[in-house]
Coordinates of N, CA and C in Angstrom, one line a residue:
M30 N 51.3 13.6 -35.8 CA 51.3 12.3 -35.6 C 50.7 11.4 -36.9
A31 N 51.1 10.0 -36.9 CA 50.9 9.4 -38.0 C 49.5 8.8 -37.7
L32 N 48.5 8.6 -38.9 CA 47.3 8.2 -38.5 C 47.3 6.5 -38.4
P33 N 46.4 6.1 -37.6 CA 46.3 4.7 -37.3 C 45.9 3.9 -38.6
K34 N 46.3 2.8 -38.7 CA 45.8 2.0 -39.8 C 45.1 0.8 -39.5
S35 N 44.8 0.6 -38.2 CA 44.2 -0.5 -37.5 C 43.5 -0.3 -36.2
W36 N 42.6 -0.9 -35.8 CA 42.0 -0.7 -34.5 C 43.2 -0.9 -33.3
N37 N 44.2 -1.8 -33.6 CA 45.4 -2.2 -32.6 C 46.3 -0.9 -32.6
E38 N 46.1 -0.1 -33.7 CA 47.2 1.4 -33.5 C 46.4 2.5 -32.9
L39 N 45.1 2.4 -32.6 CA 44.3 3.5 -32.3 C 44.4 3.4 -30.7
T40 N 44.9 4.5 -29.9 CA 44.8 4.5 -28.5 C 43.6 4.8 -27.9
V41 N 43.3 4.5 -26.7 CA 42.0 5.1 -25.9 C 41.8 6.4 -26.0
G42 N 42.9 7.1 -25.9 CA 42.8 8.7 -25.7 C 42.5 9.2 -26.9
D43 N 42.9 8.7 -28.2 CA 42.4 9.0 -29.4 C 41.0 8.7 -29.7
F44 N 40.6 7.4 -29.3 CA 39.3 7.0 -29.6 C 38.2 8.0 -28.9
I45 N 38.6 8.4 -27.8 CA 37.8 9.3 -27.0 C 37.6 10.6 -27.9
K46 N 38.6 11.2 -28.5 CA 38.5 12.3 -29.4 C 37.6 12.2 -30.4
I47 N 37.4 11.0 -31.1 CA 36.7 10.7 -32.2 C 35.3 10.1 -32.0
V48 N 35.0 9.9 -30.8 CA 33.7 9.2 -30.5 C 32.4 10.2 -30.8
P49 N 32.5 11.4 -30.6 CA 31.4 12.5 -30.9 C 31.4 12.5 -32.3
I50 N 32.4 12.3 -33.3 CA 32.4 12.4 -34.5 C 31.7 11.1 -35.3
I51 N 32.2 9.9 -34.7 CA 31.7 8.5 -35.0 C 30.2 8.7 -34.7
N52 N 29.8 9.1 -33.7 CA 28.2 9.0 -33.2 C 27.3 10.2 -33.9
N53 N 27.9 11.1 -34.6 CA 27.3 12.2 -35.2 C 26.5 11.6 -36.5
Q54 N 25.2 11.8 -36.5 CA 24.5 11.2 -37.6 C 24.3 12.2 -38.8
D55 N 24.7 13.5 -38.6 CA 24.5 14.5 -39.6 C 25.4 14.5 -40.9
Y56 N 26.4 13.4 -40.8 CA 27.2 13.4 -42.1 C 26.6 12.8 -43.1
E57 N 26.7 13.4 -44.4 CA 26.0 12.8 -45.6 C 26.7 11.5 -46.1
N58 N 28.0 11.4 -45.9 CA 28.8 10.3 -46.5 C 29.9 10.1 -45.5
N59 N 30.4 8.7 -45.6 CA 31.5 8.3 -44.8 C 32.7 9.1 -45.1
L60 N 32.9 9.5 -46.1 CA 34.3 10.4 -46.4 C 34.4 11.4 -45.7
E61 N 33.3 12.2 -45.5 CA 33.2 13.6 -44.7 C 33.7 13.1 -43.3
R62 N 32.9 12.1 -42.8 CA 33.3 11.6 -41.4 C 34.9 11.5 -41.3
L63 N 35.1 10.7 -42.3 CA 36.6 10.2 -42.0 C 37.6 11.4 -42.2
I64 N 37.5 12.6 -43.1 CA 38.1 13.6 -43.1 C 38.2 14.6 -41.7
D65 N 37.0 14.6 -41.2 CA 36.9 15.3 -39.8 C 37.9 14.4 -38.6
I66 N 37.7 13.1 -38.8 CA 38.3 12.1 -37.7 C 39.8 12.5 -38.1
A67 N 40.1 12.5 -39.3 CA 41.8 12.6 -39.6 C 42.3 13.9 -39.1
C68 N 41.5 15.1 -39.3 CA 41.7 16.3 -38.6 C 41.9 16.4 -37.2
A69 N 41.0 15.5 -36.6 CA 40.9 15.7 -34.9 C 42.1 14.8 -34.5
L70 N 42.4 13.8 -35.4 CA 43.8 12.9 -34.5 C 44.9 13.7 -35.1
T71 N 45.1 14.5 -36.0 CA 46.3 14.9 -36.4 C 46.5 16.5 -36.0
G72 N 45.4 17.0 -36.0 CA 45.4 18.5 -35.6 C 45.8 19.3 -36.8
K73 N 45.8 18.9 -38.0 CA 46.3 19.3 -39.2 C 45.1 19.5 -40.2
P74 N 45.1 20.7 -41.0 CA 43.9 20.9 -42.0 C 43.9 19.8 -43.1
V75 N 43.0 19.4 -43.5 CA 42.8 18.4 -44.5 C 43.5 18.7 -45.7
A76 N 43.8 19.7 -46.2 CA 44.9 20.2 -47.2 C 46.2 19.8 -47.0
D77 N 46.6 19.3 -46.0 CA 48.0 18.9 -45.5 C 48.0 17.3 -45.4
M78 N 46.9 16.7 -45.7 CA 46.9 15.2 -45.7 C 46.6 14.8 -47.3
S79 N 47.1 13.5 -47.6 CA 46.8 12.7 -48.7 C 45.5 11.9 -48.5
M80 N 44.8 11.6 -49.5 CA 43.7 11.0 -49.4 C 44.0 9.5 -49.1
N81 N 45.0 9.1 -49.3 CA 45.6 7.7 -48.8 C 45.6 7.5 -47.4
E82 N 45.8 8.6 -46.7 CA 46.0 8.7 -45.4 C 44.6 8.5 -44.9
I83 N 43.6 9.5 -45.4 CA 42.3 9.3 -45.0 C 41.8 8.1 -45.1
A84 N 41.9 7.4 -46.3 CA 41.3 6.2 -46.7 C 41.6 5.1 -45.9
A85 N 43.0 5.0 -45.2 CA 43.5 4.3 -44.3 C 42.5 4.1 -43.0
L86 N 41.8 5.2 -42.8 CA 40.9 5.1 -41.5 C 39.7 4.3 -41.7
S87 N 39.5 3.8 -42.9 CA 38.2 3.0 -43.3 C 37.9 1.8 -42.2
F88 N 39.1 1.5 -41.5 CA 38.7 0.3 -40.6 C 37.9 0.8 -39.5
L89 N 37.5 2.0 -39.4 CA 36.7 2.7 -38.2 C 35.3 2.3 -38.5
S90 N 35.1 2.1 -39.9 CA 33.8 1.6 -40.3 C 33.3 0.2 -39.9
E91 N 34.3 -0.5 -39.3 CA 34.1 -1.9 -39.1 C 34.5 -2.4 -37.7
P92 N 33.7 -1.6 -36.7 CA 33.8 -2.0 -35.3 C 33.7 -3.8 -35.0
G93 N 33.0 -4.4 -35.7 CA 32.9 -5.7 -35.6 C 34.2 -6.4 -35.8
K94 N 35.3 -5.9 -36.3 CA 36.4 -6.5 -36.3 C 37.4 -6.3 -35.0
I95 N 37.0 -5.6 -34.2 CA 37.7 -5.5 -32.8 C 37.4 -6.7 -32.1
E96 N 38.7 -7.2 -31.5 CA 38.3 -8.4 -30.6 C 37.6 -8.0 -29.4
T97 N 36.5 -9.1 -29.1 CA 35.5 -8.8 -28.1 C 35.8 -9.9 -26.9
R98 N 36.8 -10.7 -26.9 CA 37.0 -11.5 -25.8 C 37.7 -11.0 -24.8
L99 N 37.2 -10.8 -23.6 CA 37.6 -10.2 -22.4 C 39.0 -10.8 -22.0
P100 N 40.0 -9.8 -21.9 CA 41.5 -10.3 -21.4 C 41.4 -10.7 -20.0
R101 N 42.0 -11.6 -19.8 CA 42.2 -12.0 -18.5 C 43.0 -11.1 -17.5
F102 N 44.2 -10.5 -18.1 CA 44.7 -9.3 -17.4 C 45.4 -8.7 -18.6
F103 N 46.0 -7.4 -18.1 CA 46.7 -6.7 -19.2 C 47.9 -6.0 -18.3
Y104 N 49.2 -5.5 -19.0 CA 50.2 -5.0 -18.5 C 50.4 -3.6 -19.1
L105 N 50.6 -2.7 -18.1 CA 50.8 -1.2 -18.5 C 51.8 -0.5 -17.7
K106 N 52.9 0.0 -18.1 CA 53.5 0.8 -17.4 C 54.2 0.2 -16.1
G107 N 54.6 -1.1 -16.2 CA 55.1 -1.7 -15.1 C 54.1 -2.1 -14.0
K108 N 52.7 -2.4 -14.4 CA 51.8 -2.8 -13.5 C 50.8 -3.9 -14.3
F109 N 50.5 -4.7 -13.6 CA 49.2 -5.7 -14.0 C 47.9 -5.2 -13.6
Y110 N 46.8 -5.5 -14.4 CA 45.5 -5.1 -14.2 C 44.6 -6.2 -14.5
K111 N 43.6 -6.4 -13.9 CA 42.7 -7.5 -14.2 C 41.4 -7.1 -14.1
P112 N 40.4 -7.4 -15.2 CA 38.9 -6.9 -15.4 C 38.4 -7.6 -14.4
I113 N 37.3 -7.0 -13.6 CA 36.5 -7.7 -12.7 C 35.4 -8.1 -13.5
T114 N 35.0 -9.6 -13.2 CA 34.1 -10.3 -13.8 C 33.0 -10.6 -12.8
D115 N 33.3 -10.6 -11.7 CA 32.2 -10.7 -10.4 C 32.0 -9.6 -9.8
F116 N 30.9 -8.8 -10.2 CA 30.7 -7.7 -9.5 C 30.5 -7.3 -8.2
R117 N 30.2 -8.5 -7.5 CA 30.1 -8.8 -6.0 C 31.1 -8.6 -5.5
S118 N 32.6 -8.8 -6.2 CA 33.7 -8.4 -5.6 C 34.1 -7.1 -5.3
M119 N 33.5 -6.3 -6.0 CA 33.9 -4.9 -5.9 C 33.7 -4.2 -4.6
S120 N 34.6 -3.2 -4.3 CA 34.5 -2.7 -3.0 C 33.7 -1.7 -3.3
G121 N 33.3 -1.1 -2.0 CA 32.2 -0.1 -1.7 C 32.5 1.3 -2.3
G122 N 34.1 1.5 -2.6 CA 34.5 2.9 -3.4 C 34.3 2.7 -4.6
Q123 N 34.3 1.4 -5.4 CA 34.2 1.0 -6.5 C 32.9 1.3 -7.0
Y124 N 31.9 0.8 -6.2 CA 30.1 0.8 -6.3 C 29.9 2.4 -6.4
I125 N 30.5 3.2 -5.6 CA 30.1 4.5 -5.4 C 30.6 5.3 -6.5
D126 N 32.0 5.2 -6.9 CA 32.6 5.8 -8.2 C 31.8 5.5 -9.4
L127 N 31.5 4.1 -9.7 CA 30.8 3.5 -10.7 C 29.5 4.3 -11.0
S128 N 28.7 4.1 -10.0 CA 27.3 4.8 -9.7 C 27.3 6.1 -10.5
S129 N 28.3 7.1 -10.1 CA 28.4 8.0 -10.7 C 28.4 8.3 -12.3
Y130 N 29.0 7.3 -13.1 CA 29.3 7.2 -14.3 C 28.0 6.5 -15.0
C131 N 27.3 5.7 -14.1 CA 25.9 5.1 -14.7 C 25.1 6.0 -15.1
K132 N 25.0 7.2 -14.2 CA 23.8 8.0 -14.5 C 23.7 8.7 -15.9
N133 N 24.7 8.9 -16.6 CA 24.7 9.2 -17.9 C 25.4 8.2 -18.8
Q134 N 24.4 7.3 -19.4 CA 24.6 6.0 -20.0 C 25.1 6.3 -21.5
D135 N 24.6 7.7 -21.9 CA 25.2 8.0 -23.4 C 26.5 8.6 -23.4
K136 N 27.1 8.7 -22.2 CA 28.7 9.0 -22.3 C 29.5 8.1 -22.1
I137 N 29.0 6.7 -22.2 CA 29.8 5.7 -21.7 C 31.1 5.6 -22.4
M138 N 31.1 5.7 -23.7 CA 32.0 5.3 -24.6 C 33.2 6.4 -24.4
E139 N 32.7 7.7 -24.1 CA 33.4 8.9 -24.1 C 34.2 8.8 -22.5
N140 N 33.7 7.7 -21.6 CA 34.1 7.8 -20.5 C 35.0 6.3 -20.3
I141 N 35.3 5.8 -21.4 CA 35.5 4.3 -21.2 C 36.8 4.1 -20.5
H142 N 37.9 5.3 -20.3 CA 39.0 5.1 -19.6 C 38.7 5.0 -18.1
C143 N 37.6 6.0 -17.6 CA 37.4 6.0 -16.3 C 36.6 4.9 -15.7
L144 N 35.7 4.4 -16.6 CA 34.8 3.2 -16.4 C 35.7 2.0 -16.0
S145 N 36.9 1.7 -17.2 CA 37.8 0.7 -17.0 C 38.9 0.9 -15.8
A146 N 39.1 2.0 -15.5 CA 40.0 2.3 -14.3 C 39.2 1.7 -12.9
I147 N 37.7 1.9 -13.0 CA 37.1 1.4 -11.8 C 37.2 0.0 -11.7
V148 N 36.6 -0.6 -13.0 CA 36.4 -2.0 -12.9 C 37.6 -2.9 -13.3
C149 N 38.8 -2.3 -13.4 CA 40.0 -3.2 -13.5 C 40.9 -3.1 -12.3
D150 N 40.9 -4.0 -11.5 CA 41.9 -4.2 -10.2 C 43.5 -4.1 -10.7
E151 N 44.1 -3.3 -10.0 CA 45.6 -3.5 -10.1 C 45.8 -4.8 -9.3
V152 N 46.6 -5.6 -9.8 CA 47.2 -7.1 -9.2 C 48.5 -7.0 -9.1
S153 N 49.0 -8.1 -8.3 CA 50.4 -8.2 -8.1 C 50.6 -9.3 -9.4
W154 N 52.1 -9.6 -9.7 CA 52.4 -10.3 -10.8 C 51.9 -11.9 -10.6
Y155 N 51.4 -12.1 -9.4 CA 50.8 -13.5 -8.9 C 49.4 -13.3 -8.8
G156 N 48.7 -12.3 -9.1 CA 47.3 -12.2 -9.3 C 46.6 -11.6 -8.1
G157 N 47.4 -11.3 -7.1 CA 46.8 -10.7 -5.8 C 46.2 -9.5 -6.0
K158 N 45.1 -9.4 -5.4 CA 44.3 -7.9 -5.7 C 44.9 -6.8 -4.8
K159 N 45.1 -5.4 -5.4 CA 45.4 -4.4 -4.5 C 44.2 -3.5 -4.2
K160 N 44.4 -2.8 -3.1 CA 43.2 -2.1 -2.5 C 43.0 -0.8 -3.6
Y161 N 41.8 -0.8 -3.7 CA 41.1 0.1 -4.7 C 41.4 1.7 -4.0
D162 N 41.8 2.7 -4.7 CA 42.0 4.0 -4.2 C 41.2 5.0 -5.1
G163 N 40.3 5.3 -4.8 CA 39.2 6.1 -5.6 C 40.0 7.5 -5.6
E164 N 40.9 8.2 -4.8 CA 41.7 9.3 -4.9 C 42.4 9.4 -6.0
K165 N 43.1 8.2 -6.6 CA 43.8 8.1 -7.8 C 43.1 7.7 -8.9
L166 N 41.8 7.7 -9.0 CA 41.1 7.3 -10.3 C 41.5 8.1 -11.3
N167 N 41.5 9.3 -11.2 CA 41.8 10.1 -12.4 C 43.2 10.1 -12.9
E168 N 44.1 9.7 -12.3 CA 45.5 9.5 -12.5 C 45.3 8.2 -13.4
K169 N 44.9 7.0 -12.7 CA 44.7 5.8 -13.3 C 44.0 5.8 -14.8
A170 N 42.9 6.6 -14.7 CA 42.2 6.8 -16.0 C 43.0 7.4 -17.1
E171 N 43.8 8.5 -16.7 CA 44.7 9.1 -17.7 C 45.6 8.2 -18.1
L172 N 46.3 7.2 -17.4 CA 47.2 6.3 -17.6 C 46.5 5.4 -18.9
F173 N 45.4 5.0 -18.3 CA 44.7 3.9 -19.3 C 44.4 4.6 -20.9
K174 N 44.5 6.0 -20.9 CA 44.4 6.4 -22.4 C 45.4 6.0 -23.2
Q175 N 46.6 5.6 -22.8 CA 47.6 5.2 -23.5 C 47.7 3.8 -24.1
L176 N 46.5 3.0 -23.6 CA 46.3 1.6 -24.2 C 45.8 1.5 -25.6
P177 N 45.8 0.5 -26.3 CA 45.2 0.3 -27.5 C 43.7 0.3 -27.1
I178 N 42.9 0.8 -27.9 CA 41.2 0.4 -27.7 C 40.9 -1.0 -27.7
T179 N 42.0 -1.7 -28.4 CA 41.5 -3.2 -28.4 C 41.6 -3.9 -27.1
V180 N 42.0 -3.1 -26.1 CA 42.3 -3.6 -24.8 C 41.1 -3.3 -23.9
L181 N 40.7 -2.1 -23.9 CA 39.6 -1.8 -23.2 C 38.3 -1.9 -23.7
Y182 N 38.0 -2.1 -25.0 CA 36.7 -2.0 -25.9 C 36.2 -3.3 -25.3
P183 N 36.8 -4.6 -25.3 CA 36.0 -5.6 -24.9 C 35.5 -5.5 -23.2
I184 N 36.4 -4.8 -22.3 CA 35.9 -4.7 -21.1 C 34.9 -4.0 -21.0
T185 N 34.9 -3.0 -21.8 CA 33.4 -2.0 -21.9 C 32.5 -2.6 -22.3
L186 N 32.5 -3.6 -23.2 CA 31.5 -4.2 -24.0 C 30.7 -5.3 -22.8
F187 N 31.7 -6.0 -22.1 CA 31.4 -6.6 -21.0 C 30.7 -5.9 -20.0
F188 N 31.1 -4.7 -19.8 CA 30.2 -4.0 -18.5 C 28.8 -3.7 -19.3
C189 N 28.9 -3.1 -20.3 CA 27.6 -2.7 -20.9 C 26.5 -3.7 -21.0
T190 N 27.1 -5.0 -21.5 CA 26.3 -6.1 -21.5 C 25.5 -6.5 -20.0
N191 N 26.2 -6.2 -19.1 CA 26.0 -6.6 -17.7 C 25.5 -5.3 -17.0
L192 N 25.1 -4.3 -17.5 CA 24.8 -3.0 -16.9 C 23.7 -3.1 -16.3
L193 N 22.6 -3.8 -16.5 CA 21.5 -3.8 -15.9 C 21.6 -4.4 -14.4
A194 N 22.4 -5.6 -14.5 CA 22.6 -6.5 -13.3 C 23.5 -5.6 -12.5
L195 N 24.5 -4.8 -13.0 CA 25.3 -4.1 -11.9 C 24.7 -2.8 -11.6
T196 N 23.7 -2.3 -12.1 CA 22.9 -1.1 -11.6 C 22.1 -1.6 -10.4
D197 N 21.7 -2.9 -10.6 CA 20.8 -3.6 -9.6 C 21.7 -3.8 -8.4
A198 N 22.9 -4.2 -8.7 CA 24.0 -4.5 -7.6 C 24.4 -3.1 -6.9
I199 N 24.4 -2.0 -7.4 CA 24.8 -0.9 -7.1 C 23.6 -0.3 -6.1
Q200 N 22.4 -0.5 -6.6 CA 21.3 -0.1 -6.0 C 21.1 -0.8 -4.4
T201 N 21.5 -2.0 -4.6 CA 21.4 -2.9 -3.4 C 22.4 -2.5 -2.5
Y202 N 23.6 -2.0 -2.9 CA 24.7 -1.6 -2.0 C 24.4 -0.4 -1.3
L203 N 23.9 0.6 -2.1 CA 23.5 1.9 -1.7 C 22.4 1.8 -0.6
E204 N 21.4 1.0 -0.8 CA 20.4 0.9 0.3 C 20.9 0.0 1.3
Q205 N 21.9 -0.9 1.3 CA 22.3 -1.3 2.5 C 23.2 -0.4 3.4
E206 N 24.0 0.6 2.5 CA 24.6 1.4 3.3 C 23.8 2.1 4.3
I207 N 22.7 2.8 3.6 CA 21.9 3.7 4.2 C 21.1 2.9 5.4
Q208 N 20.7 1.6 5.2 CA 20.1 0.9 6.2 C 21.3 0.9 7.4
K209 N 22.4 0.6 7.1 CA 23.3 0.5 8.2 C 23.4 1.7 8.9
K210 N 23.5 3.2 8.2 CA 23.3 4.3 8.9 C 22.2 4.6 9.9
A211 N 20.9 4.2 9.3 CA 19.8 4.3 9.9 C 19.9 3.4 11.2
Q212 N 20.4 2.3 11.0 CA 20.6 1.5 12.4 C 21.3 1.8 13.2
K213 N 22.5 2.6 12.9 CA 23.3 3.4 13.8 C 22.7 4.3 14.5
V214 N 21.9 5.2 13.6 CA 21.2 6.5 14.4 C 20.2 5.9 15.4
L215 N 19.5 4.7 15.2 CA 18.6 4.3 15.8 C 19.0 3.8 17.0
R216 N 20.4 3.2 17.2 CA 20.9 2.7 18.4 C 21.4 3.8 19.3
L217 N 21.9 5.0 18.6 CA 22.1 6.3 19.4 C 21.0 7.3 19.8
Y218 N 20.0 7.3 19.0 CA 18.7 8.3 19.3 C 17.6 7.8 19.0
G219 N 17.5 6.4 19.0 CA 16.1 5.8 18.5 C 15.1 6.2 19.5
G220 N 15.0 6.0 20.8 CA 14.0 6.6 21.7 C 12.5 6.0 21.1
G221 N 12.6 4.9 20.5 CA 11.1 4.3 19.9 C 11.0 4.6 18.6
S222 N 11.7 5.4 17.8 CA 11.5 5.7 16.6 C 11.8 4.5 15.5
S223 N 10.8 4.3 14.7 CA 10.9 3.2 13.8 C 12.2 3.3 12.6
I224 N 12.5 2.1 12.1 CA 13.5 2.4 11.1 C 13.1 3.4 9.9
S225 N 11.7 3.2 9.4 CA 11.1 3.9 8.3 C 11.2 5.4 8.8
T226 N 10.9 5.8 9.9 CA 11.0 7.3 10.4 C 12.7 7.7 10.3
L227 N 13.5 6.8 10.6 CA 15.0 7.3 10.7 C 15.5 7.3 9.2
W228 N 15.0 6.4 8.4 CA 15.2 6.4 7.0 C 15.0 7.8 6.5
R229 N 13.9 8.4 6.5 CA 13.6 9.6 6.1 C 14.4 10.6 6.8
R230 N 14.7 10.4 8.0 CA 15.6 11.4 8.6 C 16.9 11.7 7.9
V231 N 17.5 10.2 7.8 CA 18.9 10.4 7.1 C 19.0 10.5 5.8
T232 N 17.9 10.2 4.9 CA 18.0 10.2 3.5 C 17.3 11.3 3.0
G233 N 16.3 11.8 3.7 CA 15.4 13.0 3.2 C 14.3 12.4 2.4
R234 N 14.2 11.1 2.3 CA 12.9 10.6 1.6 C 13.0 9.2 1.8
S235 N 11.9 8.5 1.1 CA 11.5 7.1 1.6 C 12.2 6.1 0.8
G236 N 13.2 6.7 -0.1 CA 14.0 5.6 -0.7 C 15.1 6.1 -1.5
I237 N 15.8 5.5 -2.4 CA 16.9 6.0 -3.1 C 16.9 5.5 -4.6
S238 N 17.3 6.1 -5.5 CA 17.2 5.7 -6.8 C 18.4 6.2 -7.6
L239 N 18.8 5.3 -8.7 CA 20.0 5.9 -9.5 C 19.5 6.7 -10.5
Q240 N 18.1 6.5 -10.8 CA 17.6 7.5 -11.9 C 17.6 9.1 -11.5
Q241 N 17.8 9.6 -12.6 CA 17.8 11.2 -12.3 C 16.6 11.8 -12.8

């Protein structure tokens, strides 16, 4: 494959391949890093590449040149997608799937396709939101790998900027779901038991936390 010469030419799938190399602090100089990136992207030994090809990857040293403005929507393979900007509009399935990826925040950039697949709703051509289907998350995430990184990077940046508020929202949602379950058990088997007692029966503990 031809090496990308700009951020616009770098796909999400290729970006995921090189994230560990970009984050590796053991390189003595940037040239060594670019050589390993070139090898990872092409699958060829460095002997088969010219220095001009490798030097063209120098744009990777300037992430500040990636557009950070959140897209209103984007188009891929005949479908429209719209990033969620109000996390309160997310479905329960989206909250649950997203919470599993929030547990390991060091892997966020490597999971950029999965996170974006969760926080980008498929919409109709006139903007109507379609129902989220968690069973098709992996299929949707694999499709997102074909996008230029310039599409998903600002979405992930927005997500990371609002991660604390989002984590609180997920926590609140999960607590509310457990409370609903406890209320249901109380109605069925209450017999004078308190909510706090039933909470412990249902969850096995006195509370829940996203922290590992």
